[in-house]
Coordinates of C-alpha atoms in Angstrom, one line a residue:
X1204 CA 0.0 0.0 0.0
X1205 CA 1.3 3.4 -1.0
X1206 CA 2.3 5.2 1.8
X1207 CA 0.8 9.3 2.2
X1208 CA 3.6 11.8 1.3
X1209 CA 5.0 13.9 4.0
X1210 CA 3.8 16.7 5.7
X1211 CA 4.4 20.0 3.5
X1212 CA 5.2 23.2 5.3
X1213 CA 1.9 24.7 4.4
X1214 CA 0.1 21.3 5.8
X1215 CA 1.5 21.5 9.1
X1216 CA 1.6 25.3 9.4
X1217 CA -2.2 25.1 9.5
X1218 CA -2.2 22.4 11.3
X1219 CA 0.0 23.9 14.6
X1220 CA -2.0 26.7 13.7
X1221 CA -5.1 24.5 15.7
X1222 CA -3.0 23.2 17.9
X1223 CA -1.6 26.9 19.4
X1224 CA -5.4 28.1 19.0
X1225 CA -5.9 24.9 21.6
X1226 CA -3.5 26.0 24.1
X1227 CA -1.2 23.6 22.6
X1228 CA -3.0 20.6 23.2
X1229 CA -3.8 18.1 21.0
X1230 CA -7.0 17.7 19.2
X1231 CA -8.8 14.0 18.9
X1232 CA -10.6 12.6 16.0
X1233 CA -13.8 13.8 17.4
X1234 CA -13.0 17.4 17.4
X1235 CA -14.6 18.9 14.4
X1236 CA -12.0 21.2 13.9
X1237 CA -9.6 17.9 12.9
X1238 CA -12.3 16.8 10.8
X1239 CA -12.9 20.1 8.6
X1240 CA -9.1 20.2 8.5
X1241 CA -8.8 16.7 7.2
X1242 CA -11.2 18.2 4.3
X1243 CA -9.4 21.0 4.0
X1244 CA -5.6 19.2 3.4
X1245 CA -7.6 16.8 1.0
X1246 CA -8.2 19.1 -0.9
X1247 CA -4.9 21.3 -1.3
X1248 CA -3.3 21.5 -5.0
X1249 CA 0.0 20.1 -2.9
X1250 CA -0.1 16.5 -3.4
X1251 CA -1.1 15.5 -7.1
X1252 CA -3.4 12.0 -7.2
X1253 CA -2.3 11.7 -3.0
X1254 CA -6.4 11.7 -2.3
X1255 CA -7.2 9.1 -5.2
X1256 CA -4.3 6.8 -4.5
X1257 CA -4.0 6.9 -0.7
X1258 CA -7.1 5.6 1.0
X1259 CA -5.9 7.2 4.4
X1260 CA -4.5 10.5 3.0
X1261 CA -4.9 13.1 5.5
X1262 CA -7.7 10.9 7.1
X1263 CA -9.1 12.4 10.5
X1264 CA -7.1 9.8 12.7
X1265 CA -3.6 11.0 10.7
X1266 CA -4.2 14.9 11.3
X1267 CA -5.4 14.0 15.3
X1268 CA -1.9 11.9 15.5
X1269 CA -0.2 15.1 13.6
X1270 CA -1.5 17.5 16.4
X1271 CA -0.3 15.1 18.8
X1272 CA 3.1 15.2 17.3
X1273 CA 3.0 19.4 17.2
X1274 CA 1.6 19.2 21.1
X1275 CA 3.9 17.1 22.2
X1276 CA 7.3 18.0 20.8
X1277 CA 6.6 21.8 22.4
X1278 CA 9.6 22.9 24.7
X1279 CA 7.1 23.0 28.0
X1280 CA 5.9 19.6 27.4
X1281 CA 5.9 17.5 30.5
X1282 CA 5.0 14.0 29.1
X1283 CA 6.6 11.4 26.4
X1284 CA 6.8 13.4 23.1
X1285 CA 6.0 11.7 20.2
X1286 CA 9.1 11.1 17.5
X1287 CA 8.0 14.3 15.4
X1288 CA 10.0 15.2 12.6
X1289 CA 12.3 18.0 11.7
X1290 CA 10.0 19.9 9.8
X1291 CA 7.4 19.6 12.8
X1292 CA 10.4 21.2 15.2
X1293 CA 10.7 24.2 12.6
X1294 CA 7.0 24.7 13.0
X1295 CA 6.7 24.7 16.5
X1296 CA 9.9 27.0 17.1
X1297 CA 8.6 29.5 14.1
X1298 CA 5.3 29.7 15.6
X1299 CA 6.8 30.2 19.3
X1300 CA 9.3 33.0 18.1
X1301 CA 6.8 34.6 15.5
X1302 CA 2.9 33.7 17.2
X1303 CA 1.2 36.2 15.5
X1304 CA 3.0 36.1 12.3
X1305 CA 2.1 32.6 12.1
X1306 CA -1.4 32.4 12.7
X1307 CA -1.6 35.5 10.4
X1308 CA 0.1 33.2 7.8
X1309 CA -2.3 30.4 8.3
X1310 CA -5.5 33.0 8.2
X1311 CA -4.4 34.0 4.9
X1312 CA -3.7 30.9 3.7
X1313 CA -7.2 29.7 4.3
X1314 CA -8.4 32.6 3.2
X1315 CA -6.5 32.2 0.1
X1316 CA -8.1 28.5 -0.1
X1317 CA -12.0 29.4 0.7
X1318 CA -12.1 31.8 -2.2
X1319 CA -10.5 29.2 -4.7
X1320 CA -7.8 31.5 -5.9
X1321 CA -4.9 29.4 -4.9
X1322 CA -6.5 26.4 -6.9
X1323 CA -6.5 28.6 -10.4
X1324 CA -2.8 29.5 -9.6
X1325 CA -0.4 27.2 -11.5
X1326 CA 2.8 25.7 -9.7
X1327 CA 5.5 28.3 -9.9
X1328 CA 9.3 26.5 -9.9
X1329 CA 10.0 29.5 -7.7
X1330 CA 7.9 28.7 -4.8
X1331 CA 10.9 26.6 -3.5
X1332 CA 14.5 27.5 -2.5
X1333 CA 17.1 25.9 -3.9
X1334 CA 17.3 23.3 -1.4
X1335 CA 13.6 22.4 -1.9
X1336 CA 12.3 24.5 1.4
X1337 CA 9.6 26.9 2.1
X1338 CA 9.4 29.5 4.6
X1339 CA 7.0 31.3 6.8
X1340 CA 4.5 31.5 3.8
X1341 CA 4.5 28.1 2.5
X1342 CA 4.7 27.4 -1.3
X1343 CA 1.0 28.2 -1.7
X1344 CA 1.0 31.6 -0.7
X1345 CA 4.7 32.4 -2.0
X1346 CA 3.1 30.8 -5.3
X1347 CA -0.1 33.2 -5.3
X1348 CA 2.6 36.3 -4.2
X1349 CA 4.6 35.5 -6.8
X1350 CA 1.4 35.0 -9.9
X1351 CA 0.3 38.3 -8.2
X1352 CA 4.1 40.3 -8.9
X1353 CA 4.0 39.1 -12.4
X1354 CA 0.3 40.5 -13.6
X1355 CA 1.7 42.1 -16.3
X1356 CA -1.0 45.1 -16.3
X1357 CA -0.5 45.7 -12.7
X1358 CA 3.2 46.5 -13.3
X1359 CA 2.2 48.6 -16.4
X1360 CA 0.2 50.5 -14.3
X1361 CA 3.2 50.6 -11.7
X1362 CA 5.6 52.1 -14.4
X1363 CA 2.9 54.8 -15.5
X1364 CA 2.3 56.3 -12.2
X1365 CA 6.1 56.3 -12.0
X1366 CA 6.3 58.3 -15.0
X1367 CA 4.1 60.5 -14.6
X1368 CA 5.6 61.5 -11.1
X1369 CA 8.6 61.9 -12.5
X1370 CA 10.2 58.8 -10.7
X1371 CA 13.1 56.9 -11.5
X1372 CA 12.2 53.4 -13.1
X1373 CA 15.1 52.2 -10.9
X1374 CA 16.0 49.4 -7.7
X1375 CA 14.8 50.5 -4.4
X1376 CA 17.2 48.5 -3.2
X1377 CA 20.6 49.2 -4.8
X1378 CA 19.4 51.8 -7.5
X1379 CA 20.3 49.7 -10.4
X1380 CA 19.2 51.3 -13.5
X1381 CA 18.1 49.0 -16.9
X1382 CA 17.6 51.8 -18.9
X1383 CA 21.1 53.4 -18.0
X1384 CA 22.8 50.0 -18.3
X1385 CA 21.1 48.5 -21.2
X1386 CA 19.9 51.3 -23.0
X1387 CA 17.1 50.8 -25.1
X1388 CA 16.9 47.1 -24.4
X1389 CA 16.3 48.0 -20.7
X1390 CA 14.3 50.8 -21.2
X1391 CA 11.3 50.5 -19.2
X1392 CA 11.9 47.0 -17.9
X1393 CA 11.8 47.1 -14.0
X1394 CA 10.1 44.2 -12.2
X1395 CA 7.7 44.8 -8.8
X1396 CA 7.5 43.2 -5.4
X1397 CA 5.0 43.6 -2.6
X1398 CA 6.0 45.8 0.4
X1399 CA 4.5 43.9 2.7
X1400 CA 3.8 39.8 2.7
X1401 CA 0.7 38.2 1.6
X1402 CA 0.9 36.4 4.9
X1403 CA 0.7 39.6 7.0
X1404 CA -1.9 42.1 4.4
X1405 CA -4.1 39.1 3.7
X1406 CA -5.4 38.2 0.0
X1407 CA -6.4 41.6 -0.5
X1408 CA -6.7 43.2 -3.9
X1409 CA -3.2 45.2 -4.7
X1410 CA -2.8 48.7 -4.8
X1411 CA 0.1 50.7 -6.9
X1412 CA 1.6 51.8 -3.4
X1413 CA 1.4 48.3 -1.8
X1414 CA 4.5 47.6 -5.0
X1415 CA 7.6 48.6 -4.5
X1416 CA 10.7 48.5 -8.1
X1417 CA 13.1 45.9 -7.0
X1418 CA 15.9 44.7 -9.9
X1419 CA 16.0 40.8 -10.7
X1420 CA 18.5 40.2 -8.2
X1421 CA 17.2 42.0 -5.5
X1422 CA 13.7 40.6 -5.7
X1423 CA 14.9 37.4 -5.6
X1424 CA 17.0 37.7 -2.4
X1425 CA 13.8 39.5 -1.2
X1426 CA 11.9 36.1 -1.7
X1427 CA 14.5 34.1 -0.8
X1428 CA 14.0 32.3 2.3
X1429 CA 16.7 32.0 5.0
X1430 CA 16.2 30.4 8.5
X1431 CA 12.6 29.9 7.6
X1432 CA 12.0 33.7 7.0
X1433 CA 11.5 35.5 3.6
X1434 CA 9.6 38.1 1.8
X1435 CA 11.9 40.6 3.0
X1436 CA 10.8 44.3 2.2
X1437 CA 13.7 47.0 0.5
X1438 CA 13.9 48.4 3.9
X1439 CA 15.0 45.1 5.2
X1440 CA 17.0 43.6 2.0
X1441 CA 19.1 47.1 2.4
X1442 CA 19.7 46.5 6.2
X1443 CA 20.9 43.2 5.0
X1444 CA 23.4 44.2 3.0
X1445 CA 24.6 47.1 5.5
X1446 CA 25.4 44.5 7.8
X1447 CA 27.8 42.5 5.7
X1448 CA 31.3 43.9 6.0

């Protein structure tokens, strides 16, 4: 029998996500809350063919034993943890350094999920670093942040207003210029990221001054995660690099 794939970041951040609303307890198979989450992982664009090939997928008893897992392997736990896993510790210590950042992360991706959005979105090769991880966000929301940055008439409108202010089509970040260094090849071309994460706005619709000009490198080491944190703003990226000597 084929065995159900492991837990992906997203999975488990809404899962802990129950847990820390419980007081970091677990939650048994007769809480409704594990079973509307069990319909809810079941459903996630994550795992292609994973409901159709796995009887047990996600099944009730598997996301009780997962919140045991999460309870269990909490620093102030007084009892026999469970074994866990690695990517269960992360959680736990992400969501007991960053508690509101977390559950604001889970809200939007379940937000994200309720109005369908995330299930029209495509996979984006992106929405992993380069050693197959994803951070705070999870790859469905970095996926949906990064469909969003590349709506080709939402930059347009980006560059106009830019334009017409009389502002530099040019880096926030380290004021690299692809008009000046390409000439008419560059002309124009400037790419857009969000100022602040979809995790923390919500899946609200984008506004001009929500988008700040980042240059190809600097919006990916924006996005890049990095001890489990990414979807760093300009302000942030150029604190980054004023701390390297």
């Amino acid at each position: 029998m084929l065995r159900s794939p492991a837990w992906t970041h997203d999975e488990l951040l809404l899962a802990c996500a129950l847990v820390v609303e419980n007081d970091w307890t677990e939650l048994r198979e007769g809480d409704a809350r594990v079973r509307d989450l069990s319909e809810l992982l079941r459903s996630l664009p994550i795992h292609e063919g994973a409901v159709r090939s796995v009887p047990k997928f996600r099944s009730i008893g598997s996301v009780s034993r997962k919140t045991s897992d999460l309870a269990s392997n909490h620093p102030d736990y007084r009892g026999v943890p469970t074994k866990g896993g690695r990517s269960d510790k992360m959680v736990i210590a992400a969501f007991i350094a960053r508690p509101a950042e977390m559950l604001e992360a889970a809200a939007a991706l379940r937000q994200g999920i309720g109005t369908g959005e995330l299930y029209r979105i495509p996979e984006d090769p992106e929405e992993l670093d380069a050693e197959g991880n994803s951070a705070v966000e999870g790859r469905l929301l970095t996926r949906w942040a990064l469909y969003r940055e590349r709506d080709r008439k939402l930059r347009s409108r980006k560059i106009q207003q830019a334009r017409r202010s009389g502002q530099p089509l040019q880096c926030e970040v380290c004021s690299f210029d692809f008009g000046t260094f390409y000439g008419a090849l560059g002309d124009g071309y400037i790419e857009v990221h969000h100022r602040t994460p979809l995790h923390i706005s919500g899946p609200r619709e984008t506004k001009l001054d929500d988008l700040a000009f980042l240059c190809a490198n600097c919006h990916r080491m924006c996005h890049r995660s990095l001890s489990a944190q990414s979807w760093r703003t300009p302000d942030a990226l150029r604190a980054e690099i004023a701390r390297e000597p």
